[in-house]
PDB file of C-alpha atoms in Angstrom:
ATOM      1  CA  UNK A   1      -0.388   9.196 -15.521  1.00 61.00           C
ATOM      2  CA  UNK A   2      -1.976  12.659 -15.717  1.00 77.00           C
ATOM      3  CA  UNK A   3      -5.332  11.085 -16.569  1.00 73.00           C
ATOM      4  CA  UNK A   4      -5.012   8.707 -13.616  1.00 76.00           C
ATOM      5  CA  UNK A   5      -4.205  11.537 -11.190  1.00 80.00           C
ATOM      6  CA  UNK A   6      -7.052  13.700 -12.514  1.00 79.00           C
ATOM      7  CA  UNK A   7      -9.514  10.807 -12.374  1.00 77.00           C
ATOM      8  CA  UNK A   8      -8.421   9.908  -8.853  1.00 77.00           C
ATOM      9  CA  UNK A   9      -8.801  13.538  -7.774  1.00 77.00           C
ATOM     10  CA  UNK A  10     -12.350  13.895  -9.080  1.00 77.00           C
ATOM     11  CA  UNK A  11     -13.537  10.508  -7.863  1.00 77.00           C
ATOM     12  CA  UNK A  12     -12.016  11.177  -4.431  1.00 79.00           C
ATOM     13  CA  UNK A  13     -13.534  14.662  -4.303  1.00 79.00           C
ATOM     14  CA  UNK A  14     -16.938  13.170  -5.075  1.00 79.00           C
ATOM     15  CA  UNK A  15     -16.699  10.567  -2.311  1.00 78.00           C
ATOM     16  CA  UNK A  16     -15.310  12.977   0.285  1.00 79.00           C
ATOM     17  CA  UNK A  17     -18.007  15.531  -0.506  1.00 82.00           C
ATOM     18  CA  UNK A  18     -20.657  12.911   0.210  1.00 77.00           C
ATOM     19  CA  UNK A  19     -18.877  12.013   3.465  1.00 78.00           C
ATOM     20  CA  UNK A  20     -18.704  15.652   4.581  1.00 80.00           C
ATOM     21  CA  UNK A  21     -22.416  16.128   3.852  1.00 81.00           C
ATOM     22  CA  UNK A  22     -23.299  13.105   5.995  1.00 76.00           C
ATOM     23  CA  UNK A  23     -20.621  12.517   8.663  1.00 77.00           C
ATOM     24  CA  UNK A  24     -23.059  10.904  11.119  1.00 75.00           C
ATOM     25  CA  UNK A  25     -22.034   7.309  10.403  1.00 74.00           C
ATOM     26  CA  UNK A  26     -18.345   8.151  10.791  1.00 75.00           C
ATOM     27  CA  UNK A  27     -19.042   9.679  14.211  1.00 80.00           C
ATOM     28  CA  UNK A  28     -21.628   7.144  15.386  1.00 80.00           C
ATOM     29  CA  UNK A  29     -19.434   4.170  14.487  1.00 80.00           C
ATOM     30  CA  UNK A  30     -16.969   5.359  17.143  1.00 83.00           C
ATOM     31  CA  UNK A  31     -19.375   4.150  19.835  1.00 84.00           C
ATOM     32  CA  UNK A  32     -18.209   0.547  19.511  1.00 85.00           C
ATOM     33  CA  UNK A  33     -14.459   1.212  19.904  1.00 86.00           C
ATOM     34  CA  UNK A  34     -15.191   3.487  22.884  1.00 86.00           C
ATOM     35  CA  UNK A  35     -17.022   0.571  24.539  1.00 87.00           C
ATOM     36  CA  UNK A  36     -14.101  -1.764  23.732  1.00 85.00           C
ATOM     37  CA  UNK A  37     -11.612   0.735  25.097  1.00 86.00           C
ATOM     38  CA  UNK A  38     -13.190   1.518  28.437  1.00 84.00           C
ATOM     39  CA  UNK A  39     -15.302  -1.578  29.121  1.00 84.00           C
ATOM     40  CA  UNK A  40     -12.614  -4.098  28.176  1.00 81.00           C
ATOM     41  CA  UNK A  41      -9.949  -1.841  29.671  1.00 80.00           C
ATOM     42  CA  UNK A  42     -11.651  -1.982  33.071  1.00 82.00           C
ATOM     43  CA  UNK A  43     -12.848  -5.583  32.862  1.00 81.00           C
ATOM     44  CA  UNK A  44      -9.437  -7.059  32.062  1.00 80.00           C
ATOM     45  CA  UNK A  45      -7.131  -4.495  33.668  1.00 82.00           C
ATOM     46  CA  UNK A  46      -5.652  -7.041  36.095  1.00 83.00           C
ATOM     47  CA  UNK A  47      -4.576  -9.363  33.285  1.00 82.00           C
ATOM     48  CA  UNK A  48      -1.238  -7.511  33.226  1.00 81.00           C
ATOM     49  CA  UNK A  49      -0.466  -9.220  36.546  1.00 79.00           C
ATOM     50  CA  UNK A  50      -0.070 -12.527  34.715  1.00 79.00           C
ATOM     51  CA  UNK A  51       3.609 -13.513  34.529  1.00 79.00           C
ATOM     52  CA  UNK A  52       4.991 -12.799  31.084  1.00 72.00           C
ATOM     53  CA  UNK A  53       2.270 -10.399  29.933  1.00 78.00           C
ATOM     54  CA  UNK A  54       4.877  -7.721  29.373  1.00 71.00           C
ATOM     55  CA  UNK A  55       2.868  -4.515  29.863  1.00 72.00           C
ATOM     56  CA  UNK A  56       2.504  -2.319  32.918  1.00 75.00           C
ATOM     57  CA  UNK A  57      -1.007  -1.131  32.105  1.00 83.00           C
ATOM     58  CA  UNK A  58      -3.711  -2.996  30.216  1.00 87.00           C
ATOM     59  CA  UNK A  59      -5.040   0.276  28.807  1.00 88.00           C
ATOM     60  CA  UNK A  60      -1.595   0.988  27.325  1.00 87.00           C
ATOM     61  CA  UNK A  61      -1.696  -2.462  25.732  1.00 88.00           C
ATOM     62  CA  UNK A  62      -5.332  -2.193  24.628  1.00 90.00           C
ATOM     63  CA  UNK A  63      -5.294   1.164  22.808  1.00 92.00           C
ATOM     64  CA  UNK A  64      -3.345  -0.144  19.774  1.00 91.00           C
ATOM     65  CA  UNK A  65      -5.622  -3.196  19.781  1.00 91.00           C
ATOM     66  CA  UNK A  66      -8.758  -1.047  19.659  1.00 92.00           C
ATOM     67  CA  UNK A  67      -7.255   1.189  16.958  1.00 94.00           C
ATOM     68  CA  UNK A  68      -6.565  -1.804  14.719  1.00 93.00           C
ATOM     69  CA  UNK A  69      -9.823  -3.597  15.587  1.00 91.00           C
ATOM     70  CA  UNK A  70     -11.758  -0.461  14.689  1.00 91.00           C
ATOM     71  CA  UNK A  71      -9.958  -0.244  11.341  1.00 93.00           C
ATOM     72  CA  UNK A  72     -10.950  -3.855  10.625  1.00 91.00           C
ATOM     73  CA  UNK A  73     -14.577  -3.278  11.615  1.00 88.00           C
ATOM     74  CA  UNK A  74     -14.900   0.072   9.826  1.00 87.00           C
ATOM     75  CA  UNK A  75     -13.542  -1.181   6.507  1.00 89.00           C
ATOM     76  CA  UNK A  76     -15.004  -4.677   6.336  1.00 87.00           C
ATOM     77  CA  UNK A  77     -18.293  -3.353   5.002  1.00 85.00           C
ATOM     78  CA  UNK A  78     -16.817  -0.912   2.469  1.00 84.00           C
ATOM     79  CA  UNK A  79     -18.276  -3.059  -0.304  1.00 83.00           C
ATOM     80  CA  UNK A  80     -21.767  -1.921   0.697  1.00 85.00           C
ATOM     81  CA  UNK A  81     -21.050   1.500  -0.809  1.00 84.00           C
ATOM     82  CA  UNK A  82     -20.033  -0.210  -4.055  1.00 84.00           C
ATOM     83  CA  UNK A  83     -23.281  -2.203  -4.029  1.00 85.00           C
ATOM     84  CA  UNK A  84     -25.223   1.037  -3.552  1.00 84.00           C
ATOM     85  CA  UNK A  85     -23.551   2.476  -6.645  1.00 82.00           C
ATOM     86  CA  UNK A  86     -24.255  -0.691  -8.634  1.00 83.00           C
ATOM     87  CA  UNK A  87     -27.925  -0.626  -7.641  1.00 83.00           C
ATOM     88  CA  UNK A  88     -28.296   3.081  -8.464  1.00 82.00           C
ATOM     89  CA  UNK A  89     -26.565   2.611 -11.813  1.00 81.00           C
ATOM     90  CA  UNK A  90     -23.872   5.131 -10.845  1.00 80.00           C
ATOM     91  CA  UNK A  91     -21.004   2.698 -11.269  1.00 78.00           C
ATOM     92  CA  UNK A  92     -22.111   1.651 -14.742  1.00 78.00           C
ATOM     93  CA  UNK A  93     -22.176   5.298 -15.825  1.00 80.00           C
ATOM     94  CA  UNK A  94     -18.636   5.843 -14.554  1.00 77.00           C
ATOM     95  CA  UNK A  95     -17.383   2.708 -16.288  1.00 74.00           C
ATOM     96  CA  UNK A  96     -18.392   4.028 -19.731  1.00 75.00           C
ATOM     97  CA  UNK A  97     -16.472   7.275 -19.170  1.00 74.00           C
ATOM     98  CA  UNK A  98     -12.717   7.737 -19.775  1.00 74.00           C
ATOM     99  CA  UNK A  99     -12.114   7.503 -15.997  1.00 75.00           C
ATOM    100  CA  UNK A 100      -9.590   4.738 -15.343  1.00 78.00           C
ATOM    101  CA  UNK A 101     -10.627   1.754 -13.267  1.00 73.00           C
ATOM    102  CA  UNK A 102      -7.623   2.298 -10.996  1.00 78.00           C
ATOM    103  CA  UNK A 103      -8.907   5.835 -10.290  1.00 79.00           C
ATOM    104  CA  UNK A 104     -12.179   4.348  -9.023  1.00 78.00           C
ATOM    105  CA  UNK A 105     -10.252   1.991  -6.746  1.00 78.00           C
ATOM    106  CA  UNK A 106      -7.880   4.752  -5.602  1.00 78.00           C
ATOM    107  CA  UNK A 107     -10.777   7.013  -4.614  1.00 81.00           C
ATOM    108  CA  UNK A 108     -12.168   4.294  -2.361  1.00 81.00           C
ATOM    109  CA  UNK A 109      -8.738   3.708  -0.830  1.00 83.00           C
ATOM    110  CA  UNK A 110      -8.234   7.402  -0.070  1.00 86.00           C
ATOM    111  CA  UNK A 111     -11.701   7.851   1.430  1.00 86.00           C
ATOM    112  CA  UNK A 112     -11.333   4.794   3.664  1.00 87.00           C
ATOM    113  CA  UNK A 113      -7.777   5.775   4.614  1.00 88.00           C
ATOM    114  CA  UNK A 114      -8.838   9.250   5.739  1.00 89.00           C
ATOM    115  CA  UNK A 115     -11.840   7.889   7.656  1.00 90.00           C
ATOM    116  CA  UNK A 116      -9.677   5.274   9.358  1.00 92.00           C
ATOM    117  CA  UNK A 117      -6.948   7.786  10.247  1.00 93.00           C
ATOM    118  CA  UNK A 118      -9.506  10.199  11.720  1.00 92.00           C
ATOM    119  CA  UNK A 119     -11.097   7.529  13.904  1.00 92.00           C
ATOM    120  CA  UNK A 120      -7.696   6.153  14.937  1.00 94.00           C
ATOM    121  CA  UNK A 121      -6.618   9.590  16.152  1.00 93.00           C
ATOM    122  CA  UNK A 122      -9.862  10.000  18.113  1.00 93.00           C
ATOM    123  CA  UNK A 123      -9.346   6.602  19.809  1.00 93.00           C
ATOM    124  CA  UNK A 124      -5.731   7.468  20.642  1.00 93.00           C
ATOM    125  CA  UNK A 125      -6.869  10.779  22.163  1.00 93.00           C
ATOM    126  CA  UNK A 126      -9.594   9.050  24.189  1.00 91.00           C
ATOM    127  CA  UNK A 127      -7.079   6.482  25.420  1.00 90.00           C
ATOM    128  CA  UNK A 128      -4.720   9.272  26.513  1.00 91.00           C
ATOM    129  CA  UNK A 129      -7.600  11.027  28.301  1.00 90.00           C
ATOM    130  CA  UNK A 130      -8.351   7.738  30.085  1.00 87.00           C
ATOM    131  CA  UNK A 131      -4.765   7.420  31.325  1.00 86.00           C
ATOM    132  CA  UNK A 132      -2.948   5.522  28.552  1.00 86.00           C
ATOM    133  CA  UNK A 133       0.738   6.312  28.012  1.00 86.00           C
ATOM    134  CA  UNK A 134       2.562   6.338  24.684  1.00 87.00           C
ATOM    135  CA  UNK A 135       6.324   6.259  25.381  1.00 84.00           C
ATOM    136  CA  UNK A 136       7.331   6.327  21.702  1.00 73.00           C
ATOM    137  CA  UNK A 137       4.625   8.794  20.746  1.00 70.00           C
ATOM    138  CA  UNK A 138       6.620  11.044  18.392  1.00 78.00           C
ATOM    139  CA  UNK A 139       7.306   8.283  15.874  1.00 83.00           C
ATOM    140  CA  UNK A 140       5.139   5.501  17.256  1.00 88.00           C
ATOM    141  CA  UNK A 141       1.711   7.094  16.952  1.00 91.00           C
ATOM    142  CA  UNK A 142       2.078   7.960  13.241  1.00 92.00           C
ATOM    143  CA  UNK A 143       3.187   4.382  12.614  1.00 94.00           C
ATOM    144  CA  UNK A 144       0.226   3.003  14.560  1.00 93.00           C
ATOM    145  CA  UNK A 145      -2.145   5.190  12.518  1.00 95.00           C
ATOM    146  CA  UNK A 146      -0.401   4.134   9.293  1.00 95.00           C
ATOM    147  CA  UNK A 147      -0.736   0.466  10.308  1.00 95.00           C
ATOM    148  CA  UNK A 148      -4.453   0.979  10.941  1.00 95.00           C
ATOM    149  CA  UNK A 149      -4.802   2.567   7.507  1.00 95.00           C
ATOM    150  CA  UNK A 150      -2.975  -0.330   5.819  1.00 95.00           C
ATOM    151  CA  UNK A 151      -5.053  -3.057   7.463  1.00 95.00           C
ATOM    152  CA  UNK A 152      -8.120  -0.957   6.661  1.00 93.00           C
ATOM    153  CA  UNK A 153      -7.131  -0.828   2.995  1.00 92.00           C
ATOM    154  CA  UNK A 154      -6.733  -4.615   2.944  1.00 93.00           C
ATOM    155  CA  UNK A 155     -10.231  -5.193   4.354  1.00 91.00           C
ATOM    156  CA  UNK A 156     -11.880  -2.415   2.315  1.00 90.00           C
ATOM    157  CA  UNK A 157     -10.477  -3.637  -0.999  1.00 89.00           C
ATOM    158  CA  UNK A 158     -11.383  -7.249  -0.242  1.00 90.00           C
ATOM    159  CA  UNK A 159     -14.918  -6.096   0.603  1.00 89.00           C
ATOM    160  CA  UNK A 160     -15.103  -4.057  -2.610  1.00 88.00           C
ATOM    161  CA  UNK A 161     -13.847  -7.014  -4.643  1.00 89.00           C
ATOM    162  CA  UNK A 162     -16.469  -9.241  -3.060  1.00 89.00           C
ATOM    163  CA  UNK A 163     -19.198  -6.704  -3.825  1.00 87.00           C
ATOM    164  CA  UNK A 164     -18.173  -6.507  -7.498  1.00 86.00           C
ATOM    165  CA  UNK A 165     -17.986 -10.273  -7.924  1.00 87.00           C
ATOM    166  CA  UNK A 166     -20.910 -11.478  -5.780  1.00 85.00           C
ATOM    167  CA  UNK A 167     -23.217  -8.420  -5.792  1.00 84.00           C
ATOM    168  CA  UNK A 168     -25.233  -9.668  -2.844  1.00 82.00           C
ATOM    169  CA  UNK A 169     -25.520  -7.890   0.500  1.00 85.00           C
ATOM    170  CA  UNK A 170     -26.368 -10.979   2.499  1.00 86.00           C
ATOM    171  CA  UNK A 171     -23.240 -12.774   1.319  1.00 84.00           C
ATOM    172  CA  UNK A 172     -21.028  -9.824   2.277  1.00 83.00           C
ATOM    173  CA  UNK A 173     -22.664  -9.546   5.703  1.00 85.00           C
ATOM    174  CA  UNK A 174     -22.380 -13.277   6.343  1.00 84.00           C
ATOM    175  CA  UNK A 175     -18.706 -13.484   5.345  1.00 81.00           C
ATOM    176  CA  UNK A 176     -17.793 -10.407   7.357  1.00 81.00           C
ATOM    177  CA  UNK A 177     -19.549 -11.698  10.476  1.00 80.00           C
ATOM    178  CA  UNK A 178     -17.739 -15.022  10.039  1.00 82.00           C
ATOM    179  CA  UNK A 179     -14.332 -13.356   9.629  1.00 82.00           C
ATOM    180  CA  UNK A 180     -14.426 -10.419  12.053  1.00 82.00           C
ATOM    181  CA  UNK A 181     -14.243 -12.367  15.310  1.00 81.00           C
ATOM    182  CA  UNK A 182     -11.528 -14.822  14.162  1.00 84.00           C
ATOM    183  CA  UNK A 183      -9.422 -11.982  12.757  1.00 85.00           C
ATOM    184  CA  UNK A 184      -9.740 -10.117  16.054  1.00 84.00           C
ATOM    185  CA  UNK A 185      -9.398 -12.885  18.607  1.00 84.00           C
ATOM    186  CA  UNK A 186      -6.761 -14.846  16.686  1.00 87.00           C
ATOM    187  CA  UNK A 187      -4.495 -11.820  17.014  1.00 88.00           C
ATOM    188  CA  UNK A 188      -2.682 -10.024  19.818  1.00 85.00           C
ATOM    189  CA  UNK A 189      -5.451  -7.420  20.191  1.00 85.00           C
ATOM    190  CA  UNK A 190      -6.488  -8.499  23.697  1.00 85.00           C
ATOM    191  CA  UNK A 191      -3.822 -10.917  24.855  1.00 83.00           C
ATOM    192  CA  UNK A 192      -0.044 -11.106  24.543  1.00 83.00           C
ATOM    193  CA  UNK A 193       0.931 -13.850  22.089  1.00 82.00           C
ATOM    194  CA  UNK A 194       3.249 -15.413  24.661  1.00 80.00           C
ATOM    195  CA  UNK A 195       0.241 -16.305  26.832  1.00 82.00           C
ATOM    196  CA  UNK A 196      -1.829 -17.825  24.024  1.00 83.00           C
ATOM    197  CA  UNK A 197      -2.153 -21.567  23.406  1.00 85.00           C
ATOM    198  CA  UNK A 198       0.522 -22.786  21.006  1.00 85.00           C
ATOM    199  CA  UNK A 199      -1.750 -23.292  17.985  1.00 88.00           C
ATOM    200  CA  UNK A 200      -3.361 -19.890  18.485  1.00 88.00           C
ATOM    201  CA  UNK A 201       0.042 -18.220  18.754  1.00 87.00           C
ATOM    202  CA  UNK A 202       1.075 -19.687  15.385  1.00 89.00           C
ATOM    203  CA  UNK A 203      -2.165 -18.562  13.732  1.00 89.00           C
ATOM    204  CA  UNK A 204      -1.780 -15.073  15.217  1.00 88.00           C
ATOM    205  CA  UNK A 205       1.738 -14.802  13.801  1.00 88.00           C
ATOM    206  CA  UNK A 206       0.328 -15.193  10.290  1.00 89.00           C
ATOM    207  CA  UNK A 207      -2.671 -12.928  10.862  1.00 91.00           C
ATOM    208  CA  UNK A 208      -2.361  -9.522   9.088  1.00 93.00           C
ATOM    209  CA  UNK A 209      -4.230  -7.951  12.018  1.00 93.00           C
ATOM    210  CA  UNK A 210      -1.355  -9.051  14.265  1.00 92.00           C
ATOM    211  CA  UNK A 211       1.158  -7.620  11.786  1.00 93.00           C
ATOM    212  CA  UNK A 212      -0.497  -4.212  12.146  1.00 95.00           C
ATOM    213  CA  UNK A 213      -0.688  -4.538  15.934  1.00 93.00           C
ATOM    214  CA  UNK A 214       2.906  -5.709  16.324  1.00 92.00           C
ATOM    215  CA  UNK A 215       4.220  -2.909  14.090  1.00 93.00           C
ATOM    216  CA  UNK A 216       2.310  -0.278  16.085  1.00 91.00           C
ATOM    217  CA  UNK A 217       3.256  -1.642  19.499  1.00 90.00           C
ATOM    218  CA  UNK A 218       6.931  -2.062  18.552  1.00 89.00           C
ATOM    219  CA  UNK A 219       7.027   1.586  17.435  1.00 91.00           C
ATOM    220  CA  UNK A 220       5.332   2.793  20.641  1.00 89.00           C
ATOM    221  CA  UNK A 221       7.811   1.087  22.992  1.00 85.00           C
ATOM    222  CA  UNK A 222      10.254   3.015  25.210  1.00 84.00           C
ATOM    223  CA  UNK A 223      13.049   1.711  23.003  1.00 83.00           C
ATOM    224  CA  UNK A 224      11.415   1.076  19.604  1.00 84.00           C
ATOM    225  CA  UNK A 225      12.516  -2.024  17.721  1.00 85.00           C
ATOM    226  CA  UNK A 226      12.621  -0.593  14.197  1.00 89.00           C
ATOM    227  CA  UNK A 227      13.631  -3.940  12.736  1.00 90.00           C
ATOM    228  CA  UNK A 228      10.428  -5.486  14.127  1.00 88.00           C
ATOM    229  CA  UNK A 229       8.414  -2.508  12.865  1.00 91.00           C
ATOM    230  CA  UNK A 230       9.773  -2.967   9.345  1.00 93.00           C
ATOM    231  CA  UNK A 231       9.424  -6.741   9.522  1.00 93.00           C
ATOM    232  CA  UNK A 232       5.707  -6.490  10.253  1.00 92.00           C
ATOM    233  CA  UNK A 233       4.926  -3.405   8.164  1.00 93.00           C
ATOM    234  CA  UNK A 234       6.532  -4.683   4.940  1.00 95.00           C
ATOM    235  CA  UNK A 235       4.234  -7.707   4.411  1.00 94.00           C
ATOM    236  CA  UNK A 236       1.238  -5.592   5.456  1.00 94.00           C
ATOM    237  CA  UNK A 237       2.143  -2.973   2.840  1.00 95.00           C
ATOM    238  CA  UNK A 238       2.620  -5.675   0.190  1.00 96.00           C
ATOM    239  CA  UNK A 239      -0.759  -7.201   1.066  1.00 95.00           C
ATOM    240  CA  UNK A 240      -2.457  -3.784   0.854  1.00 93.00           C
ATOM    241  CA  UNK A 241      -0.950  -3.190  -2.599  1.00 93.00           C
ATOM    242  CA  UNK A 242      -2.071  -6.655  -3.731  1.00 94.00           C
ATOM    243  CA  UNK A 243      -5.666  -6.097  -2.591  1.00 92.00           C
ATOM    244  CA  UNK A 244      -5.807  -2.731  -4.388  1.00 89.00           C
ATOM    245  CA  UNK A 245      -4.659  -4.515  -7.553  1.00 90.00           C
ATOM    246  CA  UNK A 246      -7.322  -7.167  -6.987  1.00 91.00           C
ATOM    247  CA  UNK A 247     -10.003  -4.483  -6.665  1.00 87.00           C
ATOM    248  CA  UNK A 248      -8.889  -2.840  -9.936  1.00 85.00           C
ATOM    249  CA  UNK A 249      -9.067  -6.233 -11.676  1.00 87.00           C
ATOM    250  CA  UNK A 250     -12.548  -6.749 -10.223  1.00 86.00           C
ATOM    251  CA  UNK A 251     -13.766  -3.438 -11.644  1.00 82.00           C
ATOM    252  CA  UNK A 252     -12.620  -4.605 -15.081  1.00 80.00           C
ATOM    253  CA  UNK A 253     -14.204  -8.020 -14.586  1.00 80.00           C
ATOM    254  CA  UNK A 254     -17.475  -6.369 -13.542  1.00 74.00           C
ATOM    255  CA  UNK A 255     -17.426  -4.148 -16.621  1.00 74.00           C
ATOM    256  CA  UNK A 256     -16.894  -7.116 -18.948  1.00 74.00           C
ATOM    257  CA  UNK A 257     -19.876  -8.862 -17.405  1.00 74.00           C
ATOM    258  CA  UNK A 258     -22.262  -6.010 -18.204  1.00 66.00           C
TER     259      UNK A 258
END
């Protein structure tokens, strides 16, 4: 356990140092969620007038959607960093050291989690500046950020696994482009599930992106439904743990193939 903690510390320190030296991408990638927040927020603001929508302000409804959508978008291409390390030979050098494979996976999880949390907080602050209200802010906002981190971990570890197994940028880009829009629009990011077509509502109920959204929105309500929060957060947490395990297995599979 001590070796795992030490390895995780040094691998995380290495990745965070590189991020601190070049934070431009982390800042620049906020442009897209800002456009979603204020362009979509203005374009569809009257959708709340539909009977059964269930929100007084579309911006209030949209902020959690943009937070989770940004986490999905930010983490879907995490495997590109792994491909960079494969191409430079850095990963192969680490794999012949005593550093545990789980420490390599943990470092990626921690880096992506911190990046996702930072951007989620910025989006929440921008939403508040634009007039969004967070009734359950004290407990709800940390849960929304945690939900964004969990869905980010799921996507980042799947992307890392794909990079280790396929080792082709074009394949990763193609699969991510194919998945990003369905994951987003077959969820409750933009529209209340009660107003969706029946088939879409059923798909959204099984979409992990909706689990993260529903957990965050339930926690932000005037009267939070903690049962609903737990009911959506538990499978999301289990899925995140499973994808981390899959990434660790993929590191070992990659090493055996060398």
